[in-house]
């Protein structure tokens, strides 16, 4: 699972096997180790919500996906989910959860578990 943070926006991108694991158990976690601390980012399914939500507790970003969406995401063509969450003092946090596609540009990153990029056929040679 990859995370991208910029200002008040958070994006998670999951490979095929990560989506499969998440949809099966309702939980997926990654972590980055620092000297003396570990930063975690978690995707968790949650009952009784209608859109993405997020929280930050104990050095961990937790993004919540409605349980009903978890049940169908793996088998659907739906790429992902997005929601702008209201914060205090009129601020907002933009949340985006997506399936991870193979990059159009060459990269050294292993992409063997990524979803096929729908633009690959349209890429100019």
PDB file of N, CA, C and O in Angstrom, residues 12-73:
ATOM      1  N   UNK A  12      -4.374   6.725  -0.571  1.00  0.00           N
ATOM      2  CA  UNK A  12      -3.856   5.360  -0.454  1.00  0.00           C
ATOM      3  C   UNK A  12      -4.039   4.680  -1.803  1.00  0.00           C
ATOM      4  O   UNK A  12      -5.097   4.818  -2.431  1.00  0.00           O
ATOM      5  N   UNK A  13      -3.020   3.914  -2.214  1.00  0.00           N
ATOM      6  CA  UNK A  13      -3.118   3.110  -3.430  1.00  0.00           C
ATOM      7  C   UNK A  13      -2.743   1.674  -3.095  1.00  0.00           C
ATOM      8  O   UNK A  13      -1.691   1.425  -2.523  1.00  0.00           O
ATOM      9  N   UNK A  14      -3.612   0.731  -3.472  1.00  0.00           N
ATOM     10  CA  UNK A  14      -3.408  -0.677  -3.141  1.00  0.00           C
ATOM     11  C   UNK A  14      -3.265  -1.531  -4.386  1.00  0.00           C
ATOM     12  O   UNK A  14      -3.985  -1.341  -5.369  1.00  0.00           O
ATOM     13  N   UNK A  15      -2.348  -2.514  -4.317  1.00  0.00           N
ATOM     14  CA  UNK A  15      -2.163  -3.479  -5.392  1.00  0.00           C
ATOM     15  C   UNK A  15      -3.303  -4.504  -5.363  1.00  0.00           C
ATOM     16  O   UNK A  15      -4.118  -4.516  -4.438  1.00  0.00           O
ATOM     17  N   UNK A  16      -3.304  -5.400  -6.349  1.00  0.00           N
ATOM     18  CA  UNK A  16      -4.354  -6.416  -6.420  1.00  0.00           C
ATOM     19  C   UNK A  16      -4.394  -7.295  -5.172  1.00  0.00           C
ATOM     20  O   UNK A  16      -5.459  -7.530  -4.614  1.00  0.00           O
ATOM     21  N   UNK A  17      -3.238  -7.782  -4.736  1.00  0.00           N
ATOM     22  CA  UNK A  17      -3.233  -8.666  -3.561  1.00  0.00           C
ATOM     23  C   UNK A  17      -3.596  -7.912  -2.288  1.00  0.00           C
ATOM     24  O   UNK A  17      -4.227  -8.478  -1.386  1.00  0.00           O
ATOM     25  N   UNK A  18      -3.226  -6.634  -2.199  1.00  0.00           N
ATOM     26  CA  UNK A  18      -3.599  -5.836  -1.035  1.00  0.00           C
ATOM     27  C   UNK A  18      -5.110  -5.597  -0.988  1.00  0.00           C
ATOM     28  O   UNK A  18      -5.723  -5.682   0.078  1.00  0.00           O
ATOM     29  N   UNK A  19      -5.708  -5.315  -2.141  1.00  0.00           N
ATOM     30  CA  UNK A  19      -7.165  -5.157  -2.200  1.00  0.00           C
ATOM     31  C   UNK A  19      -7.842  -6.471  -1.818  1.00  0.00           C
ATOM     32  O   UNK A  19      -8.800  -6.478  -1.041  1.00  0.00           O
ATOM     33  N   UNK A  20      -7.317  -7.579  -2.330  1.00  0.00           N
ATOM     34  CA  UNK A  20      -7.905  -8.885  -2.007  1.00  0.00           C
ATOM     35  C   UNK A  20      -7.839  -9.164  -0.503  1.00  0.00           C
ATOM     36  O   UNK A  20      -8.826  -9.605   0.104  1.00  0.00           O
ATOM     37  N   UNK A  21      -6.687  -8.890   0.105  1.00  0.00           N
ATOM     38  CA  UNK A  21      -6.540  -9.096   1.546  1.00  0.00           C
ATOM     39  C   UNK A  21      -7.483  -8.192   2.320  1.00  0.00           C
ATOM     40  O   UNK A  21      -8.192  -8.639   3.229  1.00  0.00           O
ATOM     41  N   UNK A  22      -7.501  -6.920   1.959  1.00  0.00           N
ATOM     42  CA  UNK A  22      -8.382  -5.984   2.653  1.00  0.00           C
ATOM     43  C   UNK A  22      -9.839  -6.410   2.537  1.00  0.00           C
ATOM     44  O   UNK A  22     -10.569  -6.411   3.533  1.00  0.00           O
ATOM     45  N   UNK A  23     -10.277  -6.757   1.348  1.00  0.00           N
ATOM     46  CA  UNK A  23     -11.676  -7.130   1.159  1.00  0.00           C
ATOM     47  C   UNK A  23     -12.023  -8.426   1.903  1.00  0.00           C
ATOM     48  O   UNK A  23     -13.168  -8.614   2.311  1.00  0.00           O
ATOM     49  N   UNK A  24     -11.049  -9.292   2.102  1.00  0.00           N
ATOM     50  CA  UNK A  24     -11.293 -10.541   2.828  1.00  0.00           C
ATOM     51  C   UNK A  24     -11.372 -10.332   4.338  1.00  0.00           C
ATOM     52  O   UNK A  24     -12.202 -10.942   5.010  1.00  0.00           O
ATOM     53  N   UNK A  25     -10.501  -9.459   4.881  1.00  0.00           N
ATOM     54  CA  UNK A  25     -10.427  -9.337   6.343  1.00  0.00           C
ATOM     55  C   UNK A  25     -10.828  -7.964   6.879  1.00  0.00           C
ATOM     56  O   UNK A  25     -10.961  -7.794   8.090  1.00  0.00           O
ATOM     57  N   UNK A  26     -10.973  -6.964   6.001  1.00  0.00           N
ATOM     58  CA  UNK A  26     -11.404  -5.643   6.449  1.00  0.00           C
ATOM     59  C   UNK A  26     -10.316  -4.809   7.085  1.00  0.00           C
ATOM     60  O   UNK A  26     -10.606  -3.827   7.775  1.00  0.00           O
ATOM     61  N   UNK A  27      -9.042  -5.180   6.827  1.00  0.00           N
ATOM     62  CA  UNK A  27      -7.928  -4.479   7.458  1.00  0.00           C
ATOM     63  C   UNK A  27      -6.676  -4.658   6.612  1.00  0.00           C
ATOM     64  O   UNK A  27      -6.414  -5.749   6.102  1.00  0.00           O
ATOM     65  N   UNK A  28      -5.908  -3.566   6.466  1.00  0.00           N
ATOM     66  CA  UNK A  28      -4.594  -3.656   5.836  1.00  0.00           C
ATOM     67  C   UNK A  28      -3.719  -2.570   6.438  1.00  0.00           C
ATOM     68  O   UNK A  28      -4.180  -1.458   6.655  1.00  0.00           O
ATOM     69  N   UNK A  29      -2.464  -2.906   6.711  1.00  0.00           N
ATOM     70  CA  UNK A  29      -1.560  -1.969   7.388  1.00  0.00           C
ATOM     71  C   UNK A  29      -0.181  -1.976   6.746  1.00  0.00           C
ATOM     72  O   UNK A  29       0.322  -3.017   6.347  1.00  0.00           O
ATOM     73  N   UNK A  30       0.425  -0.811   6.677  1.00  0.00           N
ATOM     74  CA  UNK A  30       1.826  -0.650   6.283  1.00  0.00           C
ATOM     75  C   UNK A  30       2.498   0.177   7.360  1.00  0.00           C
ATOM     76  O   UNK A  30       1.835   0.875   8.136  1.00  0.00           O
ATOM     77  N   UNK A  31       3.835   0.130   7.397  1.00  0.00           N
ATOM     78  CA  UNK A  31       4.553   0.946   8.365  1.00  0.00           C
ATOM     79  C   UNK A  31       5.906   1.353   7.817  1.00  0.00           C
ATOM     80  O   UNK A  31       6.471   0.674   6.973  1.00  0.00           O
ATOM     81  N   UNK A  32       6.388   2.476   8.316  1.00  0.00           N
ATOM     82  CA  UNK A  32       7.713   2.990   7.995  1.00  0.00           C
ATOM     83  C   UNK A  32       8.439   3.195   9.318  1.00  0.00           C
ATOM     84  O   UNK A  32       7.920   3.865  10.211  1.00  0.00           O
ATOM     85  N   UNK A  33       9.620   2.599   9.409  1.00  0.00           N
ATOM     86  CA  UNK A  33      10.377   2.677  10.652  1.00  0.00           C
ATOM     87  C   UNK A  33      11.366   3.838  10.630  1.00  0.00           C
ATOM     88  O   UNK A  33      12.050   4.073   9.636  1.00  0.00           O
ATOM     89  N   UNK A  34      11.417   4.556  11.732  1.00  0.00           N
ATOM     90  CA  UNK A  34      12.374   5.623  11.969  1.00  0.00           C
ATOM     91  C   UNK A  34      13.152   5.259  13.223  1.00  0.00           C
ATOM     92  O   UNK A  34      12.788   4.321  13.929  1.00  0.00           O
ATOM     93  N   UNK A  35      14.176   6.002  13.532  1.00  0.00           N
ATOM     94  CA  UNK A  35      14.897   5.780  14.779  1.00  0.00           C
ATOM     95  C   UNK A  35      13.944   6.041  15.944  1.00  0.00           C
ATOM     96  O   UNK A  35      13.468   7.153  16.124  1.00  0.00           O
ATOM     97  N   UNK A  36      13.642   5.015  16.681  1.00  0.00           N
ATOM     98  CA  UNK A  36      12.834   5.170  17.878  1.00  0.00           C
ATOM     99  C   UNK A  36      11.341   5.322  17.680  1.00  0.00           C
ATOM    100  O   UNK A  36      10.604   5.440  18.643  1.00  0.00           O
ATOM    101  N   UNK A  37      10.861   5.334  16.435  1.00  0.00           N
ATOM    102  CA  UNK A  37       9.419   5.473  16.196  1.00  0.00           C
ATOM    103  C   UNK A  37       9.013   4.739  14.928  1.00  0.00           C
ATOM    104  O   UNK A  37       9.815   4.571  14.014  1.00  0.00           O
ATOM    105  N   UNK A  38       7.770   4.347  14.888  1.00  0.00           N
ATOM    106  CA  UNK A  38       7.199   3.709  13.701  1.00  0.00           C
ATOM    107  C   UNK A  38       5.969   4.491  13.289  1.00  0.00           C
ATOM    108  O   UNK A  38       5.086   4.758  14.109  1.00  0.00           O
ATOM    109  N   UNK A  39       5.924   4.884  12.013  1.00  0.00           N
ATOM    110  CA  UNK A  39       4.755   5.554  11.433  1.00  0.00           C
ATOM    111  C   UNK A  39       3.947   4.491  10.717  1.00  0.00           C
ATOM    112  O   UNK A  39       4.473   3.740   9.897  1.00  0.00           O
ATOM    113  N   UNK A  40       2.665   4.403  11.032  1.00  0.00           N
ATOM    114  CA  UNK A  40       1.793   3.397  10.418  1.00  0.00           C
ATOM    115  C   UNK A  40       0.682   4.078   9.631  1.00  0.00           C
ATOM    116  O   UNK A  40       0.230   5.154   9.994  1.00  0.00           O
ATOM    117  N   UNK A  41       0.236   3.401   8.584  1.00  0.00           N
ATOM    118  CA  UNK A  41      -0.961   3.824   7.886  1.00  0.00           C
ATOM    119  C   UNK A  41      -1.800   2.587   7.622  1.00  0.00           C
ATOM    120  O   UNK A  41      -1.311   1.548   7.229  1.00  0.00           O
ATOM    121  N   UNK A  42      -3.078   2.735   7.935  1.00  0.00           N
ATOM    122  CA  UNK A  42      -3.997   1.606   8.009  1.00  0.00           C
ATOM    123  C   UNK A  42      -5.239   1.892   7.180  1.00  0.00           C
ATOM    124  O   UNK A  42      -5.722   3.022   7.136  1.00  0.00           O
ATOM    125  N   UNK A  43      -5.754   0.849   6.541  1.00  0.00           N
ATOM    126  CA  UNK A  43      -7.075   0.891   5.914  1.00  0.00           C
ATOM    127  C   UNK A  43      -7.926  -0.108   6.670  1.00  0.00           C
ATOM    128  O   UNK A  43      -7.524  -1.264   6.860  1.00  0.00           O
ATOM    129  N   UNK A  44      -9.094   0.329   7.112  1.00  0.00           N
ATOM    130  CA  UNK A  44      -9.980  -0.513   7.913  1.00  0.00           C
ATOM    131  C   UNK A  44     -11.415  -0.314   7.423  1.00  0.00           C
ATOM    132  O   UNK A  44     -11.819   0.793   7.117  1.00  0.00           O
ATOM    133  N   UNK A  45     -12.173  -1.401   7.378  1.00  0.00           N
ATOM    134  CA  UNK A  45     -13.594  -1.257   7.056  1.00  0.00           C
ATOM    135  C   UNK A  45     -14.344  -0.892   8.334  1.00  0.00           C
ATOM    136  O   UNK A  45     -13.901  -1.187   9.439  1.00  0.00           O
ATOM    137  N   UNK A  46     -15.482  -0.216   8.135  1.00  0.00           N
ATOM    138  CA  UNK A  46     -16.242   0.251   9.301  1.00  0.00           C
ATOM    139  C   UNK A  46     -17.725   0.206   8.990  1.00  0.00           C
ATOM    140  O   UNK A  46     -18.161   0.618   7.916  1.00  0.00           O
ATOM    141  N   UNK A  47     -18.480  -0.287   9.943  1.00  0.00           N
ATOM    142  CA  UNK A  47     -19.945  -0.325   9.835  1.00  0.00           C
ATOM    143  C   UNK A  47     -20.511   1.073  10.078  1.00  0.00           C
ATOM    144  O   UNK A  47     -19.885   1.903  10.740  1.00  0.00           O
ATOM    145  N   UNK A  48     -21.690   1.301   9.566  1.00  0.00           N
ATOM    146  CA  UNK A  48     -22.483   2.503   9.853  1.00  0.00           C
ATOM    147  C   UNK A  48     -21.836   3.822   9.430  1.00  0.00           C
ATOM    148  O   UNK A  48     -22.037   4.846  10.086  1.00  0.00           O
ATOM    149  N   UNK A  49     -21.030   3.796   8.374  1.00  0.00           N
ATOM    150  CA  UNK A  49     -20.574   5.030   7.744  1.00  0.00           C
ATOM    151  C   UNK A  49     -20.965   4.948   6.271  1.00  0.00           C
ATOM    152  O   UNK A  49     -21.135   3.857   5.723  1.00  0.00           O
ATOM    153  N   UNK A  50     -21.095   6.093   5.619  1.00  0.00           N
ATOM    154  CA  UNK A  50     -21.548   6.091   4.226  1.00  0.00           C
ATOM    155  C   UNK A  50     -20.473   6.536   3.248  1.00  0.00           C
ATOM    156  O   UNK A  50     -20.690   6.490   2.040  1.00  0.00           O
ATOM    157  N   UNK A  51     -19.312   6.961   3.745  1.00  0.00           N
ATOM    158  CA  UNK A  51     -18.234   7.415   2.871  1.00  0.00           C
ATOM    159  C   UNK A  51     -16.916   7.283   3.620  1.00  0.00           C
ATOM    160  O   UNK A  51     -16.901   6.957   4.812  1.00  0.00           O
ATOM    161  N   UNK A  52     -15.804   7.520   2.926  1.00  0.00           N
ATOM    162  CA  UNK A  52     -14.499   7.442   3.569  1.00  0.00           C
ATOM    163  C   UNK A  52     -14.428   8.372   4.773  1.00  0.00           C
ATOM    164  O   UNK A  52     -14.992   9.469   4.754  1.00  0.00           O
ATOM    165  N   UNK A  53     -13.711   7.933   5.783  1.00  0.00           N
ATOM    166  CA  UNK A  53     -13.397   8.749   6.951  1.00  0.00           C
ATOM    167  C   UNK A  53     -11.938   8.498   7.297  1.00  0.00           C
ATOM    168  O   UNK A  53     -11.351   7.508   6.850  1.00  0.00           O
ATOM    169  N   UNK A  54     -11.346   9.365   8.102  1.00  0.00           N
ATOM    170  CA  UNK A  54      -9.965   9.162   8.532  1.00  0.00           C
ATOM    171  C   UNK A  54      -9.772   9.686   9.942  1.00  0.00           C
ATOM    172  O   UNK A  54     -10.524  10.533  10.420  1.00  0.00           O
ATOM    173  N   UNK A  55      -8.719   9.164  10.575  1.00  0.00           N
ATOM    174  CA  UNK A  55      -8.351   9.585  11.911  1.00  0.00           C
ATOM    175  C   UNK A  55      -6.838   9.449  12.045  1.00  0.00           C
ATOM    176  O   UNK A  55      -6.189   8.752  11.240  1.00  0.00           O
ATOM    177  N   UNK A  56      -6.262  10.110  13.030  1.00  0.00           N
ATOM    178  CA  UNK A  56      -4.829  10.009  13.317  1.00  0.00           C
ATOM    179  C   UNK A  56      -4.667   9.779  14.810  1.00  0.00           C
ATOM    180  O   UNK A  56      -4.998  10.644  15.614  1.00  0.00           O
ATOM    181  N   UNK A  57      -4.188   8.561  15.162  1.00  0.00           N
ATOM    182  CA  UNK A  57      -4.023   8.174  16.563  1.00  0.00           C
ATOM    183  C   UNK A  57      -2.734   7.371  16.714  1.00  0.00           C
ATOM    184  O   UNK A  57      -2.456   6.495  15.875  1.00  0.00           O
ATOM    185  N   UNK A  58      -1.983   7.656  17.771  1.00  0.00           N
ATOM    186  CA  UNK A  58      -0.785   6.873  18.087  1.00  0.00           C
ATOM    187  C   UNK A  58       0.155   6.716  16.893  1.00  0.00           C
ATOM    188  O   UNK A  58       0.564   5.603  16.548  1.00  0.00           O
ATOM    189  N   UNK A  59       0.483   7.831  16.248  1.00  0.00           N
ATOM    190  CA  UNK A  59       1.390   7.845  15.091  1.00  0.00           C
ATOM    191  C   UNK A  59       0.861   7.021  13.914  1.00  0.00           C
ATOM    192  O   UNK A  59       1.642   6.510  13.104  1.00  0.00           O
ATOM    193  N   UNK A  60      -0.450   6.877  13.820  1.00  0.00           N
ATOM    194  CA  UNK A  60      -1.069   6.052  12.785  1.00  0.00           C
ATOM    195  C   UNK A  60      -2.191   6.811  12.089  1.00  0.00           C
ATOM    196  O   UNK A  60      -3.087   7.333  12.756  1.00  0.00           O
ATOM    197  N   UNK A  61      -2.140   6.849  10.756  1.00  0.00           N
ATOM    198  CA  UNK A  61      -3.261   7.354   9.970  1.00  0.00           C
ATOM    199  C   UNK A  61      -4.169   6.169   9.690  1.00  0.00           C
ATOM    200  O   UNK A  61      -3.713   5.134   9.196  1.00  0.00           O
ATOM    201  N   UNK A  62      -5.427   6.312  10.022  1.00  0.00           N
ATOM    202  CA  UNK A  62      -6.408   5.255   9.764  1.00  0.00           C
ATOM    203  C   UNK A  62      -7.450   5.806   8.805  1.00  0.00           C
ATOM    204  O   UNK A  62      -8.094   6.813   9.097  1.00  0.00           O
ATOM    205  N   UNK A  63      -7.572   5.166   7.646  1.00  0.00           N
ATOM    206  CA  UNK A  63      -8.631   5.512   6.709  1.00  0.00           C
ATOM    207  C   UNK A  63      -9.682   4.410   6.808  1.00  0.00           C
ATOM    208  O   UNK A  63      -9.344   3.221   6.819  1.00  0.00           O
ATOM    209  N   UNK A  64     -10.937   4.822   6.899  1.00  0.00           N
ATOM    210  CA  UNK A  64     -12.050   3.886   7.034  1.00  0.00           C
ATOM    211  C   UNK A  64     -12.876   3.867   5.752  1.00  0.00           C
ATOM    212  O   UNK A  64     -13.240   4.920   5.230  1.00  0.00           O
ATOM    213  N   UNK A  65     -13.168   2.670   5.277  1.00  0.00           N
ATOM    214  CA  UNK A  65     -14.055   2.475   4.128  1.00  0.00           C
ATOM    215  C   UNK A  65     -15.333   1.809   4.630  1.00  0.00           C
ATOM    216  O   UNK A  65     -15.262   0.867   5.439  1.00  0.00           O
ATOM    217  N   UNK A  66     -16.496   2.283   4.167  1.00  0.00           N
ATOM    218  CA  UNK A  66     -17.734   1.626   4.595  1.00  0.00           C
ATOM    219  C   UNK A  66     -17.703   0.121   4.318  1.00  0.00           C
ATOM    220  O   UNK A  66     -17.231  -0.315   3.258  1.00  0.00           O
ATOM    221  N   UNK A  67     -18.186  -0.646   5.273  1.00  0.00           N
ATOM    222  CA  UNK A  67     -18.214  -2.108   5.153  1.00  0.00           C
ATOM    223  C   UNK A  67     -18.911  -2.549   3.865  1.00  0.00           C
ATOM    224  O   UNK A  67     -18.452  -3.461   3.179  1.00  0.00           O
ATOM    225  N   UNK A  68     -19.993  -1.881   3.509  1.00  0.00           N
ATOM    226  CA  UNK A  68     -20.730  -2.267   2.298  1.00  0.00           C
ATOM    227  C   UNK A  68     -19.871  -2.117   1.046  1.00  0.00           C
ATOM    228  O   UNK A  68     -19.980  -2.905   0.107  1.00  0.00           O
ATOM    229  N   UNK A  69     -18.985  -1.145   1.006  1.00  0.00           N
ATOM    230  CA  UNK A  69     -18.093  -0.954  -0.146  1.00  0.00           C
ATOM    231  C   UNK A  69     -16.974  -1.989  -0.145  1.00  0.00           C
ATOM    232  O   UNK A  69     -16.545  -2.454  -1.205  1.00  0.00           O
ATOM    233  N   UNK A  70     -16.491  -2.344   1.034  1.00  0.00           N
ATOM    234  CA  UNK A  70     -15.447  -3.380   1.138  1.00  0.00           C
ATOM    235  C   UNK A  70     -15.922  -4.699   0.545  1.00  0.00           C
ATOM    236  O   UNK A  70     -15.159  -5.405  -0.111  1.00  0.00           O
ATOM    237  N   UNK A  71     -17.178  -5.002   0.742  1.00  0.00           N
ATOM    238  CA  UNK A  71     -17.719  -6.285   0.297  1.00  0.00           C
ATOM    239  C   UNK A  71     -17.721  -6.444  -1.222  1.00  0.00           C
ATOM    240  O   UNK A  71     -17.733  -7.565  -1.717  1.00  0.00           O
ATOM    241  N   UNK A  72     -17.701  -5.343  -1.966  1.00  0.00           N
ATOM    242  CA  UNK A  72     -17.806  -5.447  -3.430  1.00  0.00           C
ATOM    243  C   UNK A  72     -16.612  -4.872  -4.199  1.00  0.00           C
ATOM    244  O   UNK A  72     -16.503  -5.075  -5.400  1.00  0.00           O
ATOM    245  N   UNK A  73     -15.707  -4.170  -3.525  1.00  0.00           N
ATOM    246  CA  UNK A  73     -14.641  -3.444  -4.230  1.00  0.00           C
ATOM    247  C   UNK A  73     -13.751  -4.366  -5.069  1.00  0.00           C
ATOM    248  O   UNK A  73     -13.457  -4.075  -6.227  1.00  0.00           O
TER     249      UNK A  73
END
